[in-house]
Structures are given as C-alpha cells and as structure tokens.
XYZ file of C-alpha atoms in Angstrom:
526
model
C 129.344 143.114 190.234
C 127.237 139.953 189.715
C 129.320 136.917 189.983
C 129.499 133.973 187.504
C 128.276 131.086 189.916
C 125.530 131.630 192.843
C 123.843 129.170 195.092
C 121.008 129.963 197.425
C 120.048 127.238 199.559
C 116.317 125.933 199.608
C 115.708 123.922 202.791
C 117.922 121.049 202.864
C 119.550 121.570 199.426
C 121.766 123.873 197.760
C 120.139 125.892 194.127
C 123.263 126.113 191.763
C 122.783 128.948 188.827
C 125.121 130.812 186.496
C 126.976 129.154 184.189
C 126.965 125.219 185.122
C 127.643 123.132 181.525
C 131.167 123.260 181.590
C 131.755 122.142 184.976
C 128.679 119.589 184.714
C 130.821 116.837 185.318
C 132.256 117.754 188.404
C 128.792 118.275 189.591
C 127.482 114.932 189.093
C 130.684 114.148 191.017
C 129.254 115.721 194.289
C 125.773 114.154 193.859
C 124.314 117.189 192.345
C 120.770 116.625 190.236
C 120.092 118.750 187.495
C 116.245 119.835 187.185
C 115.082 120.104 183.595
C 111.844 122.388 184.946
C 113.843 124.970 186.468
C 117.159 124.843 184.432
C 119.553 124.322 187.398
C 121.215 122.179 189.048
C 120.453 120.951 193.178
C 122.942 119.232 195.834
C 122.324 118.349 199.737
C 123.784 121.597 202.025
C 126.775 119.959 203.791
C 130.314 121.537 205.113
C 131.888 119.427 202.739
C 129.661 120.628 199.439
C 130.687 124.285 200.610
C 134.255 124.474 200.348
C 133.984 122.335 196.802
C 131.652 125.156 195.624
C 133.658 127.671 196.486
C 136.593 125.990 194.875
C 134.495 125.789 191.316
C 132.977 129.209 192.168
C 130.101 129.567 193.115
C 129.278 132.133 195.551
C 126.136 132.807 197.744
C 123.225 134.609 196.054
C 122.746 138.106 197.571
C 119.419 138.030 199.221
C 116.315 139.441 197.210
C 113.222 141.023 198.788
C 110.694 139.265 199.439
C 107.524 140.103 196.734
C 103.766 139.295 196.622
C 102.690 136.134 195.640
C 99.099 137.241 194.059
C 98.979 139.729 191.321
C 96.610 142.972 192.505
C 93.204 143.414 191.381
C 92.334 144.526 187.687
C 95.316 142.669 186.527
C 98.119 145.013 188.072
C 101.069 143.991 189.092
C 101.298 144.061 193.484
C 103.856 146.367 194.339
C 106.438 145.334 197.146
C 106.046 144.332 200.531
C 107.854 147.177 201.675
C 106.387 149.759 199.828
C 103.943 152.157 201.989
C 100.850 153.103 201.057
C 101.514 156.747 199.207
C 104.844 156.068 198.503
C 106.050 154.745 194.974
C 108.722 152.217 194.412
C 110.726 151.383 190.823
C 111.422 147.659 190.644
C 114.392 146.531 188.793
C 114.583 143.947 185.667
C 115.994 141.009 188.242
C 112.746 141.961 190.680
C 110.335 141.755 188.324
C 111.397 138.973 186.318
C 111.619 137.249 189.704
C 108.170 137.742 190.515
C 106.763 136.765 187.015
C 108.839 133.317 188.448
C 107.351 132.744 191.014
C 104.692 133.445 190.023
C 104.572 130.566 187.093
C 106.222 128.200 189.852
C 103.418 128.447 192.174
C 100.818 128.694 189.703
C 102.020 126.661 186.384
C 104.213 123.629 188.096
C 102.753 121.195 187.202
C 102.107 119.346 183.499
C 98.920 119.799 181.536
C 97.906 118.668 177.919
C 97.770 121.383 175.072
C 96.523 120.612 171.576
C 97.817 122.815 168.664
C 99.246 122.868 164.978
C 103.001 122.098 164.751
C 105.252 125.177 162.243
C 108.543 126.073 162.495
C 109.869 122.686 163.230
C 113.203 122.968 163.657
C 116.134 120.399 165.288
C 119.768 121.076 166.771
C 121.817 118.369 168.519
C 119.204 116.063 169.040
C 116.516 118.086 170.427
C 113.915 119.497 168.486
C 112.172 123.390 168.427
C 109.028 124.242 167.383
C 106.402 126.467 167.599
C 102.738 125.011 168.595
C 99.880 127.377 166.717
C 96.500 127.897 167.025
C 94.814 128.987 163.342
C 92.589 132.170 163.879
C 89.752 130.636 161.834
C 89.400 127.808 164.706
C 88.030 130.255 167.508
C 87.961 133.440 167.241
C 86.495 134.017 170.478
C 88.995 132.753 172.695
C 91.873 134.415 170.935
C 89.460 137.864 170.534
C 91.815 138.116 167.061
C 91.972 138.204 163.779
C 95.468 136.672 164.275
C 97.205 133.346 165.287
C 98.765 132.957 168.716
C 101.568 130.467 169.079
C 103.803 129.653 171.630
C 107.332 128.576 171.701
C 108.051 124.375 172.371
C 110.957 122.373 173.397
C 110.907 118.509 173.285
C 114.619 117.766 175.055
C 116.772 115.205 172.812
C 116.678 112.674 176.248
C 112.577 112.743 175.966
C 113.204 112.283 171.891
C 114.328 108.860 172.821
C 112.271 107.717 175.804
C 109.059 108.918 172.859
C 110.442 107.079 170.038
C 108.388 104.541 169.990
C 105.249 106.995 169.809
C 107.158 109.214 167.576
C 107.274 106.524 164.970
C 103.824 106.458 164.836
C 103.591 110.033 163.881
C 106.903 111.969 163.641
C 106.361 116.224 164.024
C 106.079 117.373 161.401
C 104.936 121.144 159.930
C 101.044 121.147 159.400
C 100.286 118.331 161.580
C 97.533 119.018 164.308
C 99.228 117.369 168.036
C 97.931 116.673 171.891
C 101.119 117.570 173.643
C 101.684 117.097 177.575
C 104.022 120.261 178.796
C 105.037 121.543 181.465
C 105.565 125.783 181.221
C 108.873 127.158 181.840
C 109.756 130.797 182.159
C 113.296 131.679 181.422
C 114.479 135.058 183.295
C 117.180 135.136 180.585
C 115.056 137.116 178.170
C 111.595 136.449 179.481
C 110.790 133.734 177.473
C 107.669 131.951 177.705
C 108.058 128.384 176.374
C 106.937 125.058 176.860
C 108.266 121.850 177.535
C 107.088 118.376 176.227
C 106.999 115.047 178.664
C 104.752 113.062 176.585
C 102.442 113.084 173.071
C 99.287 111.853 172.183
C 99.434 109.564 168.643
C 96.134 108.589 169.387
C 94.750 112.384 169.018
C 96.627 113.035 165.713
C 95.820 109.619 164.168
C 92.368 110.543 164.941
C 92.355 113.683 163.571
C 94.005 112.709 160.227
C 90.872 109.277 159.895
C 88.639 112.356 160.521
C 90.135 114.344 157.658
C 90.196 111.239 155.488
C 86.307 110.084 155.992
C 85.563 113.692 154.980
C 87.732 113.168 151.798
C 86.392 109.924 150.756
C 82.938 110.651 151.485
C 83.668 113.780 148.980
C 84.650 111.791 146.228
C 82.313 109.362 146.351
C 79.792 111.761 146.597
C 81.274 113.260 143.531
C 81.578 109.840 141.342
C 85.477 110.282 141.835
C 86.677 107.641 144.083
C 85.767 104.237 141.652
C 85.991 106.174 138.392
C 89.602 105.399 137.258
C 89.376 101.894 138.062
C 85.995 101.750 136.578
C 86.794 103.923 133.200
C 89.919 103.603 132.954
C 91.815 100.571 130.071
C 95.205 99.842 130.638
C 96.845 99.230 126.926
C 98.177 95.710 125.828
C 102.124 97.395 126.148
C 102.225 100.536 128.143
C 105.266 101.728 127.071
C 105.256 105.083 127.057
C 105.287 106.451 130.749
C 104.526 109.675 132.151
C 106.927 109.623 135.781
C 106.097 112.045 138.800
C 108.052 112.188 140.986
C 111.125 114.098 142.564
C 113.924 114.516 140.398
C 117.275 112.633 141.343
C 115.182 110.895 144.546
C 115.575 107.212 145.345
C 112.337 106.380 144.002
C 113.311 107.700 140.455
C 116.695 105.630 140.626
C 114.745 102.434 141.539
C 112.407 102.747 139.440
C 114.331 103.541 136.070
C 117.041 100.794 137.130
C 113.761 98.192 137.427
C 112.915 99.236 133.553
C 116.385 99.069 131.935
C 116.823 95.411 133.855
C 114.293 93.902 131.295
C 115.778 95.665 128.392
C 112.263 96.738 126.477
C 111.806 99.919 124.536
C 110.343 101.919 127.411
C 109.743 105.706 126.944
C 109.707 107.459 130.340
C 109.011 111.128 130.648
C 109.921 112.392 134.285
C 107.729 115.267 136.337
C 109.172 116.705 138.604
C 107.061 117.335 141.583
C 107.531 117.750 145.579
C 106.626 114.342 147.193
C 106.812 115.948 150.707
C 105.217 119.246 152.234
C 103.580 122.240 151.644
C 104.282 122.448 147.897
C 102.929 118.466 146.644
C 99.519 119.457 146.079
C 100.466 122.298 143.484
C 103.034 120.872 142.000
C 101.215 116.972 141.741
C 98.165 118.726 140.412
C 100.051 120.969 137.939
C 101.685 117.887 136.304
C 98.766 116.178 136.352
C 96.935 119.119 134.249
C 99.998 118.888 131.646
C 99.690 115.144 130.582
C 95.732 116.183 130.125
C 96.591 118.401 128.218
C 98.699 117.087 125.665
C 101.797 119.369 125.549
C 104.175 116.747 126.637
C 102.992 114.324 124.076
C 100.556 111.089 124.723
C 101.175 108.183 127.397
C 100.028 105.025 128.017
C 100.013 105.478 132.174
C 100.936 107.491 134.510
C 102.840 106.762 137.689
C 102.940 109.077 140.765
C 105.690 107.365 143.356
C 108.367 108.056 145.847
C 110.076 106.621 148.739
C 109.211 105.471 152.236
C 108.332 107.123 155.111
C 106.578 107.664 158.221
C 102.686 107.017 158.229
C 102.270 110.835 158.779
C 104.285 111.067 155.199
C 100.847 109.906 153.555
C 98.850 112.653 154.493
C 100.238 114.939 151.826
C 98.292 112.756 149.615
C 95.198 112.540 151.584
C 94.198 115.528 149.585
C 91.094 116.242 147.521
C 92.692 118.362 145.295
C 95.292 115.243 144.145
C 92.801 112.886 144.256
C 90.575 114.743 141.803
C 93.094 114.706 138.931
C 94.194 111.405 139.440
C 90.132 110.151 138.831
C 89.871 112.481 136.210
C 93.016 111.372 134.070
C 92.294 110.191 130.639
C 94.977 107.129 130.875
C 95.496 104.689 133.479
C 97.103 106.119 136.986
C 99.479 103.924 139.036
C 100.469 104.601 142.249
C 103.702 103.434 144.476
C 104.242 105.645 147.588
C 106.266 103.714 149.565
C 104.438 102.539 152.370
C 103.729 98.886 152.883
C 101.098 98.703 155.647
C 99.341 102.092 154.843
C 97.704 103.794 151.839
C 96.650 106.929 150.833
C 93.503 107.839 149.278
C 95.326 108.196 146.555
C 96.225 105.241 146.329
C 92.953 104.031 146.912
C 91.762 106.413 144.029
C 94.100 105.292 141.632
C 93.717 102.330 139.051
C 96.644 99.923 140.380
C 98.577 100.938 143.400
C 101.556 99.347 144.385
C 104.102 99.424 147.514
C 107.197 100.638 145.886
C 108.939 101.833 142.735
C 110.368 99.079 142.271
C 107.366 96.837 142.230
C 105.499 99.552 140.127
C 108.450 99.318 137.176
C 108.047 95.537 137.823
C 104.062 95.461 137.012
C 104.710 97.700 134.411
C 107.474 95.263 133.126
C 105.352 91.830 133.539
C 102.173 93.976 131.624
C 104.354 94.645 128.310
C 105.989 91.212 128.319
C 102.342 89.675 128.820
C 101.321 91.849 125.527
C 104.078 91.083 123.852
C 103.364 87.072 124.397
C 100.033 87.988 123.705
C 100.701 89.392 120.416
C 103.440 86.772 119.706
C 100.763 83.907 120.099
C 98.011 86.043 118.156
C 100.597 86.264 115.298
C 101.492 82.129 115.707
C 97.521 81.685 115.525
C 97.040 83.810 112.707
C 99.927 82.185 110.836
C 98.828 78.503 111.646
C 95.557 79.610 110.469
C 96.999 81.073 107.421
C 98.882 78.696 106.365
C 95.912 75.988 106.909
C 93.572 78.063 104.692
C 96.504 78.089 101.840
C 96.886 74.391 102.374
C 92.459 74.161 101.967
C 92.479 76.675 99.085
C 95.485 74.924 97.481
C 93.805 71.551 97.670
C 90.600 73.149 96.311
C 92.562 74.724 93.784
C 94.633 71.531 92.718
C 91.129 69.568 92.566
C 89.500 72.813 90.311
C 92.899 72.455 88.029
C 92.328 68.391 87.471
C 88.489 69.359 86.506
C 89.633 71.933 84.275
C 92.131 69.861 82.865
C 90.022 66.794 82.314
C 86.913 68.769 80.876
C 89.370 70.491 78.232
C 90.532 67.377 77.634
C 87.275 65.737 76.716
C 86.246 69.495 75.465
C 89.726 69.119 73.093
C 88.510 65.872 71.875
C 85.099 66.740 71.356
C 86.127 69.605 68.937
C 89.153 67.751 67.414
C 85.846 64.890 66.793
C 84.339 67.784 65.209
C 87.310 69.260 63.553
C 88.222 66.006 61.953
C 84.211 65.514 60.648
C 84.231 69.239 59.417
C 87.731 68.410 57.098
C 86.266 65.514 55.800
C 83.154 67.084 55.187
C 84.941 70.118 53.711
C 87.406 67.691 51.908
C 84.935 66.043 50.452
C 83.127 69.203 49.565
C 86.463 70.370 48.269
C 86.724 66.790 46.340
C 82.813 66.954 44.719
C 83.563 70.931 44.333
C 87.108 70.579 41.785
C 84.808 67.197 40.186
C 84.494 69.534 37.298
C 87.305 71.182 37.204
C 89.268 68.009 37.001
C 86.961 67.254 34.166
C 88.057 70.258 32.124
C 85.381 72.815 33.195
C 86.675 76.112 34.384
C 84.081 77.869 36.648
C 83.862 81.923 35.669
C 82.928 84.682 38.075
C 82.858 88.335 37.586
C 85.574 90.150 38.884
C 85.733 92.955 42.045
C 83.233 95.818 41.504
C 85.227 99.221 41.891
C 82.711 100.826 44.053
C 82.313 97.569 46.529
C 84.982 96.091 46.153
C 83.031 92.938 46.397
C 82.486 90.264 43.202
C 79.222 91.320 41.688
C 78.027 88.010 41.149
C 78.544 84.799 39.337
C 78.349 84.836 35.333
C 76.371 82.388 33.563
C 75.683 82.232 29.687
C 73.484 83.817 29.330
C 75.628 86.850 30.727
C 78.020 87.200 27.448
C 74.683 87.271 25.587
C 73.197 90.487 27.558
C 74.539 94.080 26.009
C 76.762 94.847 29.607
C 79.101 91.964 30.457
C 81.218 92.379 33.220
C 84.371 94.375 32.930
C 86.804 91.481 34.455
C 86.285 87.817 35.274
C 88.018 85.403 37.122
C 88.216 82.293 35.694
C 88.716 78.560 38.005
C 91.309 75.902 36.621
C 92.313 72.712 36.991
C 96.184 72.209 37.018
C 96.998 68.664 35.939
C 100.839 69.577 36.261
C 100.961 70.507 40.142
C 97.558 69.269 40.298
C 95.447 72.010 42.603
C 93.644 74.641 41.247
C 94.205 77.674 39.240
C 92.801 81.182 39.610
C 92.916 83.674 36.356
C 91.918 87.454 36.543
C 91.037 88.840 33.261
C 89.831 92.025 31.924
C 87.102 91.728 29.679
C 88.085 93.452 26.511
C 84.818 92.861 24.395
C 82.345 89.849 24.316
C 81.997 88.517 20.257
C 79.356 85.900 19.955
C 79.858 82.808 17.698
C 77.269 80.331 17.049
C 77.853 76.559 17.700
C 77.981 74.358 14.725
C 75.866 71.909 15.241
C 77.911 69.198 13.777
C 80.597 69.874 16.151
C 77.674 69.779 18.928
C 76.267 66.318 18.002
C 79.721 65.140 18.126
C 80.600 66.503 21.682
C 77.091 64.454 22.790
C 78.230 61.437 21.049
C 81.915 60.845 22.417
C 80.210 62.908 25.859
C 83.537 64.534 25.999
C 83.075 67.918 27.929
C 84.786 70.970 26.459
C 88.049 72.747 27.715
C 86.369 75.871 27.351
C 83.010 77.626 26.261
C 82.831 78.491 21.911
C 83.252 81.886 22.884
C 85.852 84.193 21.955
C 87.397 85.880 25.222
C 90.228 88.825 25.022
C 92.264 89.587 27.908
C 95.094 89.071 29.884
C-alpha cells in the first residue's frame, strides 16, 4: 500500500512528495525549499529532520530500478537494465512514467523561449492557464498537419507579480501572438506535458502588432480609405441626432449620456449595441455600421464608436481593416473615443475627429451644437439689424416719395381747381350769353326724342312748320321770371296751321324793337 508522504534522499538533501500543501507551513519551519520545476519540496538530511518527518509522515520511498537514460534506436523505448537479451519484461505505470521523468530532467531542465498564439486563457486564484497554439496555416511542414498543435501553459500567480510591470504593457490575452521563456515540466500525475513561464517578451508582441498595423495602413491608403472621412466628410452646424455604438449598459455609455443631459439640449441618441472587446467587435462594429448606411434606423448627423479604457493590447480589436473600411466609407461624420490616452487605433486615425474618452466625445459634441446655435443666434441678430435698417431706408424713402406726392397733388389740385374755376366762368358766362334770349322773351324750340333713336332729331327752325312733315313733339326753352332759371316744355305736336303776319303788327314790333313772347303760329299740345 503506497503511503501518503515519501522522501528519498538526493545527496545531501531530503526529496519530500505526496501530499505537502496542508502541512506547508510546518515545512518552511524545518528549512525546507519548495522547487516550483519539480513540484516538491527539499530539506538538508539530518537526525533531527528524520524523526520530524516521521512525526508529519512521511516515510522513505521504496527503491525503484534503476532505467536507461537514452531512449533505443528508431524511437523505442530502452527496456530495463535488468532485462536479458531474449527475455521480455512488462513495466508498470510508476516505471514508465518515471523514465519519461527523467528523461525530461536530463534533457529539458533548463528554460528556453517559445513563441505561439495565446487561446483558452483562463485564471484561478491568481495564476493564470492557457494554452499556447501554433495555427496550421503558419508551417505546415514542421507540424506535417493539417491541424494545430498546442501545448498546455502555466504562468504561477508569484511570477504574475514579479511580470507586472511587462504585463501592463501587453496583458494575455486570446488571439494575441507571445515570445514566452518556459521551462517544461512533466507531471507523473496524469502525464501531463505543460509548460511553465519565467519571463515574456513585450518587445516581440508589440512588434508583431506595428507589423500588423503598417500592413493595415498601407492597405487603406492604398485604397483611398485612410484620409477619406476627414477629407469628404461635413460635420452639420448642430449634430443632434446621434447614432451611439457601443456596449449596452458599459461605462462608456453611462458617461457619455450623463455628459449630454448636463447641457440640457435636445439631443437624439440612438444606441448600437456592439462588442467593444474580442472575437465578436469586428462583426458586430461592421454590422451596425452597415445599418446607419442604410437608412433603417432613420438619418444622423454623426456617428460615435466609443468605450472604456484599457490595456494598449485592448486597441488591437480595432486595428482591423474590416472596421476601418466602414468607418471611411460612412456617409456622415464618424467620431471616435476609445479610451486610451497615449495610444490610438487606426481607427481612430481613420475616423473624422477622435477623441480620448466618452466623456470628452459628448463634450465636443456639446461645444459643436452650442457653437451652431450662437452661430445661428448671431446670423438671426444680423439679419434683424439688417432688417430693420432697410425698413428704416425704405421708410425714409417712402416718407420723402409721400411729401412729393403730396406736394405735386397739391400744385396738381390747384392747377385743375385754376382750371376748374376758368371752365365755370367760361361756362357761366356761356350759360349767361346762352339764357340772353331767353331772358328777353325768346323760347328756343327743338324737336322732341325720335322713337327709333331715341335721340332729338334735330333743331327746328321756321322754316320747319312751313315743310309738309313737322316733327311729332317739340320741346320748347323758357325763361322763368318767377324762380328765375329756365323752363323746359315737352309737347306733342298735334297739327301745324299757318297764319300770315300782318304787316301792320310787323312794322310795329320793328318800331318799339320789342321781341315777341312767342312765334304768330298757332301750336296745339300739351
């Protein structure tokens, strides 16, 4: 029966296996070192260190045969020193798990640098697990697979913090390409292969992420991408309504909301909610990208693609051609605040405006609507100054028009009332030399209305009664000397009866010149 605690002893100290945490303590106590290579612990072979082994437990080891230290040929495994030649000999699980250790001690002790793809990154009280790959696609000839080969890796929560510093540079992450230094480790428990990490390489990843980010830039600018926003692209006098990606419920949306309702203007923020981290930002960036082109959300003035800090190696999810595409080819303005105050991504350096935070892209946005709106305010003042200065002009003009108006139809007014007052004493005195007669005791006869003109046929003289069709009414023009004005009598002519003039009563008219009332004539009407 195998016993819970062993020690073998190794020249001048004393290997401790089985199961050591719980009694950890106690070993420290006795001087013991614990050796992270090999998993156990080690303490100097004295009397003393005996008996206090034996009271925690441990036993001695049973002794093991001694194996080969060199595989066979053709890759065989050796078989044991004790086997003879014609003989065969069945090792057990502890034998040959033994030998694979020794065989990686003797071989594999000592540290070595490995480059490979970080997946599976995983952490549990303070140290961190993850597997280092090595994509097919990348050589094919040393793998002699279609398939990636990985290999287990263990970076120890006490080398976490003596690699902080370097860490910070460029934390693991999934995805990110590393130079590790390890040592290999081969745990008998399960015959597990794995490595452990003493030290990283920032230098190596940096590198390899500038590489990946010449290659991108030189892309787009081969393209016509990488000026073309800030080139074509017209930010509106007051960008108010806002197309937001970013994660839903993050710190950056928070900030960045709180930032717009601070200056109380009538901003209209739609939100997108995208991945700002991993695997998943390029599709789901891009895809929200496509919908404001397209229109389905409605129209926006900008569009702002932010979230929080992070690590430098945070920016290379947007070191990515595919994001930087739509951002050049966006119809409206595209702002970008990632976080990161000493770094930017070639998105950012695609993008129209980028700033360092949400905060200070809300406040842009904020000082660019209050600028058009003061803008606009002092447009307005201009136009109303001006306004009211071309009022004042045209109502001058039009005061100066009204006084020429006024004085030409005043001297227009007199000219005709001149001409008025000549025309009624020329018509009065027309009127005066005109009733002359009538005032004398003529009266003045003139055929009446025809019935088919309607018009007075004509004036009747003497000789008229004297012709064989007189007319068949007359109107006849007296003198009133009661209301003194004239008189006008209709008749109807009846019949005309002619009666000769004595001439005695002639003579006498001529004599006295007295003018008669009336002609001798006989006239019957009404």
């Amino acid at each position: 029966m195998a016993t819970r605690r062993a020690f073998t002893q190794q020249g001048e100290l004393l290997k401790l296996s089985g199961d050591t945490f719980s009694i950890k303590e106690e070993l420290k106590k006795l001087g013991a070192r614990y050796d992270g290579g090999q998993k156990c612990w080690f303490v100097s072979h004295a009397e003393q260190t005996l008996k206090k082994l034996e009271f925690l437990g441990f036993l001695p080891a049973p002794a093991t045969p001694e194996l080969p230290r060199q595989p066979a040929a053709d890759g065989q495994l050796a078989q044991p020193a004790e086997v003879t030649e014609g003989t065969e000999q069945t090792w057990t699980v502890a034998q040959f798990t033994l030998f694979v250790d020794k065989i990686f001690r003797q071989h594999l002790n000592f540290d070595f640098w490995i480059v490979g793809e970080v997946s599976s990154l995983k952490s549990s009280g303070g140290h961190v697990y993850f597997d280092l790959t090595e994509p097919a696609a990348e050589d094919q000839r040393a793998l002699n697979s279609g398939r990636a080969v990985s290999v287990s890796c263990c970076l120890w929560a006490g080398k976490v913090r003596l690699l902080a510093d370097k860490l910070n540079d460029f934390p693991l992450a999934d995805g990110v390409r590393v130079r590790l230094k390890v040592t290999c480790d081969f745990r008998r428990e399960g015959s597990r292969l794995s490595l452990i990490v003493n030290d990283v390489d920032p230098q190596f990843t940096l590198g390899d992420l500038a590489l990946k980010r010449q290659q991108i830039v030189r892309e787009l600018k081969r393209r016509g991408l990488y000026d073309r926003q800030r080139m074509h692209s017209r930010w509106p006098e007051l960008p108010l309504r806002i197309a937001l990606i970013t994660a839903a419920g993050s710190r950056a949306q928070t900030d960045f909301m709180n930032e717009l309702a601070l200056s109380q203007l009538a901003f209209s923020v739609t939100l997108f909610d995208c991945f700002m981290q991993g695997d998943h930002v390029r599709g789901s960036v891009t895809e929200a990208l496509s919908m404001i082109a397209s229109g389905t959300q409605g129209n926006f003035d900008c569009i702002v693609i932010t979230r929080g800090g992070g690590s430098r190696l945070d920016l290379r999810w947007f070191d990515d051609l595919d994001i930087c595409k739509a951002i050049a080819y966006a119809d409206c303005p595209v702002m970008t605040a990632i976080g990161h105050f000493e770094d930017v991504s070639i998105a950012d350096e695609v993008a129209s405006i980028a700033e360092k935070t949400p905060t200070a892209a809300a406040r842009f946005l904020v000082n660019k609507v209050a600028s058009g709106f003061e803008r606009l305010l002092g447009g307005l003042e201009r136009a109303a100054r001006l306004a009211q200065h071309k009022i004042q002009r045209e109502r001058q003009i039009l005061d100066r028009i009204d006084m020429r108006l006024e004085q030409s139809a005043k001297t227009r007014l007199a000219r005709e009332s001149d001409k008025l007052h000549t025309a009624l004493r020329a018509l009065k005195l027309v009127q005066n030399t005109a009733a002359r007669p009538l005032r004398m005791g003529y009266t003045f006869l003139r055929a009446g209305k025809s019935s088919t003109t309607g018009q007075s046929d004509r004036h009747i003289t003497a000789d008229d009664f004297l012709t064989s069709a007189p007319p068949q009414s007359v109107e006849a023009q007296l003198w009133s000397a009661t209301h003194n004005a004239q008189v006008l009598v209709e008749m109807s002519v009846v019949s005309v009866r002619q009666q000769p003039l004595p001439v005695d009563g002639l003579e006498s008219m001529v004599d006295t010149k007295q003018t008669p009332q009336s002609l001798p004539q006989e006239h019957h009407g009404r």
